[in-house]
Short mmCIF file of C-alpha atoms in Angstrom, two decimals:
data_model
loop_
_atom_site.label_atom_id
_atom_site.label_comp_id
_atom_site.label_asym_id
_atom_site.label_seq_id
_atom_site.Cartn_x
_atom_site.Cartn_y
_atom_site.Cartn_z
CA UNK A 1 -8.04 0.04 19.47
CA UNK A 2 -5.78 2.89 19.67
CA UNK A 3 -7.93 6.18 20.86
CA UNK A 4 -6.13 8.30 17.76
CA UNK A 5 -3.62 6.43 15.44
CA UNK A 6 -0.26 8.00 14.54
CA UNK A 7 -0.52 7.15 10.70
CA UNK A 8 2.50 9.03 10.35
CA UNK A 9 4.73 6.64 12.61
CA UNK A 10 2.54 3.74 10.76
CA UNK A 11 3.98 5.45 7.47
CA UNK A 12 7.19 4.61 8.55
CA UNK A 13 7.47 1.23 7.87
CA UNK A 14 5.89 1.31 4.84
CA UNK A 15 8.47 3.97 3.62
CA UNK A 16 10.93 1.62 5.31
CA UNK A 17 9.96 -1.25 2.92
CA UNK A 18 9.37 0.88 -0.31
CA UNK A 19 13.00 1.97 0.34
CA UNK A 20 13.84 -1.63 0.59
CA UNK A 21 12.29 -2.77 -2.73
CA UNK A 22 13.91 0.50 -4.61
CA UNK A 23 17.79 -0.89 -3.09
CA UNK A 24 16.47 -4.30 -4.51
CA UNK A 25 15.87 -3.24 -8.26
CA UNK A 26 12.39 -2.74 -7.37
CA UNK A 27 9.45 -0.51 -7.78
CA UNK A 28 9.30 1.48 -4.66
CA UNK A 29 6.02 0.99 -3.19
CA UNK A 30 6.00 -0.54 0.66
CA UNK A 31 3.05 -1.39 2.75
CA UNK A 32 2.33 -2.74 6.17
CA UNK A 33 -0.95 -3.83 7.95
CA UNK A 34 -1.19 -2.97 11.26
CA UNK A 35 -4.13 -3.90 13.69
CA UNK A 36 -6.15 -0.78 14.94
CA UNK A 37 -4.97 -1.79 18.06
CA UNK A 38 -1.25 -0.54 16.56
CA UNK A 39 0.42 -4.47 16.56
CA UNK A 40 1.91 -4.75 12.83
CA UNK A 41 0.98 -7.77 11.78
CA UNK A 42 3.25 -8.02 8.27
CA UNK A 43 4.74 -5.57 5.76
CA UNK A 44 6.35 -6.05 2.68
CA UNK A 45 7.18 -4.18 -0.56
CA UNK A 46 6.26 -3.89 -4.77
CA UNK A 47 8.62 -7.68 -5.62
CA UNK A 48 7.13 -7.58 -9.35
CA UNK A 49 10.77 -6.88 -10.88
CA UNK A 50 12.82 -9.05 -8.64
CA UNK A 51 10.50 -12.16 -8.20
CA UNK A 52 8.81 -11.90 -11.88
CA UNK A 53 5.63 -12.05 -10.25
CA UNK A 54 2.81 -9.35 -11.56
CA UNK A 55 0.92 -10.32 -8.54
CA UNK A 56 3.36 -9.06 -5.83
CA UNK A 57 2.17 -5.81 -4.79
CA UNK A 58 3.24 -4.14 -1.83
CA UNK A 59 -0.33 -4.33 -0.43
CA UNK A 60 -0.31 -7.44 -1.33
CA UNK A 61 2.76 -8.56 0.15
CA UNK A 62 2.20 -6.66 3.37
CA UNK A 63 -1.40 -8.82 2.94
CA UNK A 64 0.05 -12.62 2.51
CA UNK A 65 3.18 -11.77 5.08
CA UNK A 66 0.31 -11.22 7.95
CA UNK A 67 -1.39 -14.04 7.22
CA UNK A 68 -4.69 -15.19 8.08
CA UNK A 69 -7.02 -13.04 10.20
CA UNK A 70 -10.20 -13.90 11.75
CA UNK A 71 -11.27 -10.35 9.92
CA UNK A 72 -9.98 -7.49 8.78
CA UNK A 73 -12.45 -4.82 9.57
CA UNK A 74 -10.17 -3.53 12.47
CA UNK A 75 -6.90 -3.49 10.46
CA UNK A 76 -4.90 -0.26 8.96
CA UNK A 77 -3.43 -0.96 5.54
CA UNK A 78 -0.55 1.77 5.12
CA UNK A 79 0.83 1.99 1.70
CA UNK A 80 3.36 4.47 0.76
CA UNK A 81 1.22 5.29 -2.58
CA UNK A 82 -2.22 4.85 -3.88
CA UNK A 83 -3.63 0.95 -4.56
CA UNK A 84 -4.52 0.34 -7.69
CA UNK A 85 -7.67 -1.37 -8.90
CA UNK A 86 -5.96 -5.04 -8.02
CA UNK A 87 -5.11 -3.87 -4.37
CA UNK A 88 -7.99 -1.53 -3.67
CA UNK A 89 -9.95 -4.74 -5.04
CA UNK A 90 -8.21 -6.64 -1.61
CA UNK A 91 -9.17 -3.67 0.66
CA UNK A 92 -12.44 -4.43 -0.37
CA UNK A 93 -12.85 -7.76 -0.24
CA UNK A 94 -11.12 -8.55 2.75
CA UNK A 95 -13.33 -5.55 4.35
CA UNK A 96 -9.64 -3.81 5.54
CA UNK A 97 -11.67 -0.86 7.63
CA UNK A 98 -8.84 1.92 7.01
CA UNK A 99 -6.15 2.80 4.27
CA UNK A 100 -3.85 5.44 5.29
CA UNK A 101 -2.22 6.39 2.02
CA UNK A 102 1.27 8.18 1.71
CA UNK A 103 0.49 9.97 -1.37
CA UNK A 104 -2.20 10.60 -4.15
CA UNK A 105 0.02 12.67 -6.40
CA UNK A 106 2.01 10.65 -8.80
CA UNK A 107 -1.39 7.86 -8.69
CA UNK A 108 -4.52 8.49 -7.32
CA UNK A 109 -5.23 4.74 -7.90
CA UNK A 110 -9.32 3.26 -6.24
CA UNK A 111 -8.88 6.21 -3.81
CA UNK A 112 -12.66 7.73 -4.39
CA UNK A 113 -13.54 4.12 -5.32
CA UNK A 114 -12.72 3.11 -1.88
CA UNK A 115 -14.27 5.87 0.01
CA UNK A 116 -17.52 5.39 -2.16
CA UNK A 117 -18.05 1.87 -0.69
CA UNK A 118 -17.33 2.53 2.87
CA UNK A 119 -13.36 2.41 3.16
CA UNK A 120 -11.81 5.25 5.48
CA UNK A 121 -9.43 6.53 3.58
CA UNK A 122 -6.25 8.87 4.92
CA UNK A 123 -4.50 10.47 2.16
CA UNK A 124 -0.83 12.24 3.87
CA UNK A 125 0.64 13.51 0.92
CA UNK A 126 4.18 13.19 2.46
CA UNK A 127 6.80 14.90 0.50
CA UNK A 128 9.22 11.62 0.66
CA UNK A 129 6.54 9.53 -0.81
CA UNK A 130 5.67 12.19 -3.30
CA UNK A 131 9.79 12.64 -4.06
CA UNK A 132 10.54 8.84 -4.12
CA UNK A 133 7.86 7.84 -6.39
CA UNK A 134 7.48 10.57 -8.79
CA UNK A 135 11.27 10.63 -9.52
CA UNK A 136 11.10 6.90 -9.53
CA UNK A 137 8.12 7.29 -12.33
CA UNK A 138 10.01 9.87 -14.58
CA UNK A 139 13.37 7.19 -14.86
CA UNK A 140 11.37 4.50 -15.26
CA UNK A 141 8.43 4.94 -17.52
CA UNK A 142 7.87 1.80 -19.03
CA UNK A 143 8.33 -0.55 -15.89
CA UNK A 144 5.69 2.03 -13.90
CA UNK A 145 3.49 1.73 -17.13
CA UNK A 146 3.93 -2.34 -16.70
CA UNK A 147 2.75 -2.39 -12.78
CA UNK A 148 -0.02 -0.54 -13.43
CA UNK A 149 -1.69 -2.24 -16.30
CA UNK A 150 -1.20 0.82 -19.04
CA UNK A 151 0.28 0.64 -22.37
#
């Protein structure tokens, strides 16, 4: 394990992919699970607009692209915004023992939901999470409406 994570450097990648989706047509949400140890073991970004797959998170992605772990407990899941019930649902089963969080703002998502069952939860607020997805939200109503399940 690594004595005191940088979840700011871990951020990186996850802004990294979220960046990547938004170039693709995308949603701009990016992830990455990293063992505590600091090894990434897969990232990956929001593909629900340019595979046409509700199911593709970037949590999720991030998830499936690391692929099977003996557990989970000792992982970091770093996600450039909030999970929402579906991937805070993942945190939980999979027992993922931290989720460092880019920002709360624009979606505070399971946050308290997590925290109340024994998730550590690291919320950064970092202003290009904050800028990206809350300017991404006001051009694209409908679509951010669509990902998270509202009408």
């Amino acid at each position: 394990m690594i004595a005191t994570p940088d979840y700011r450097a871990l951020l990186d990648t996850a802004i990294e992919e979220a960046r990547q989706g938004l170039a693709e047509g995308g949603i701009p949400i990016g992830a990455a699970l990293y063992h505590a140890d600091g090894r990434l073991l897969g990232c990956g970004h929001n593909r629900r607009v340019q595979e046409g797959d509700p199911s593709i998170h970037g949590e999720t992605d991030a998830f499936r692209k690391a692929g099977r772990q003996r557990a989970y407990r000792d992982t970091i899941m770093v996600t450039t915004l909030a999970p929402c019930w579906y991937c805070s649902g993942l945190v939980r089963q999979f027992n993922i023992g931290t989720v460092v969080v880019g920002e709360a703002v624009n979606f505070a998502g399971g946050v308290d939901w997590l925290r109340e069952n024994g998730t550590e939860v690291v919320v950064l607020d970092d202003a290009r999470c904050v800028s990206m997805m809350g300017e991404w939200i006001a051009a694209n109503p409908g679509l951010w409406n669509e990902d998270i399940g509202e009408e």
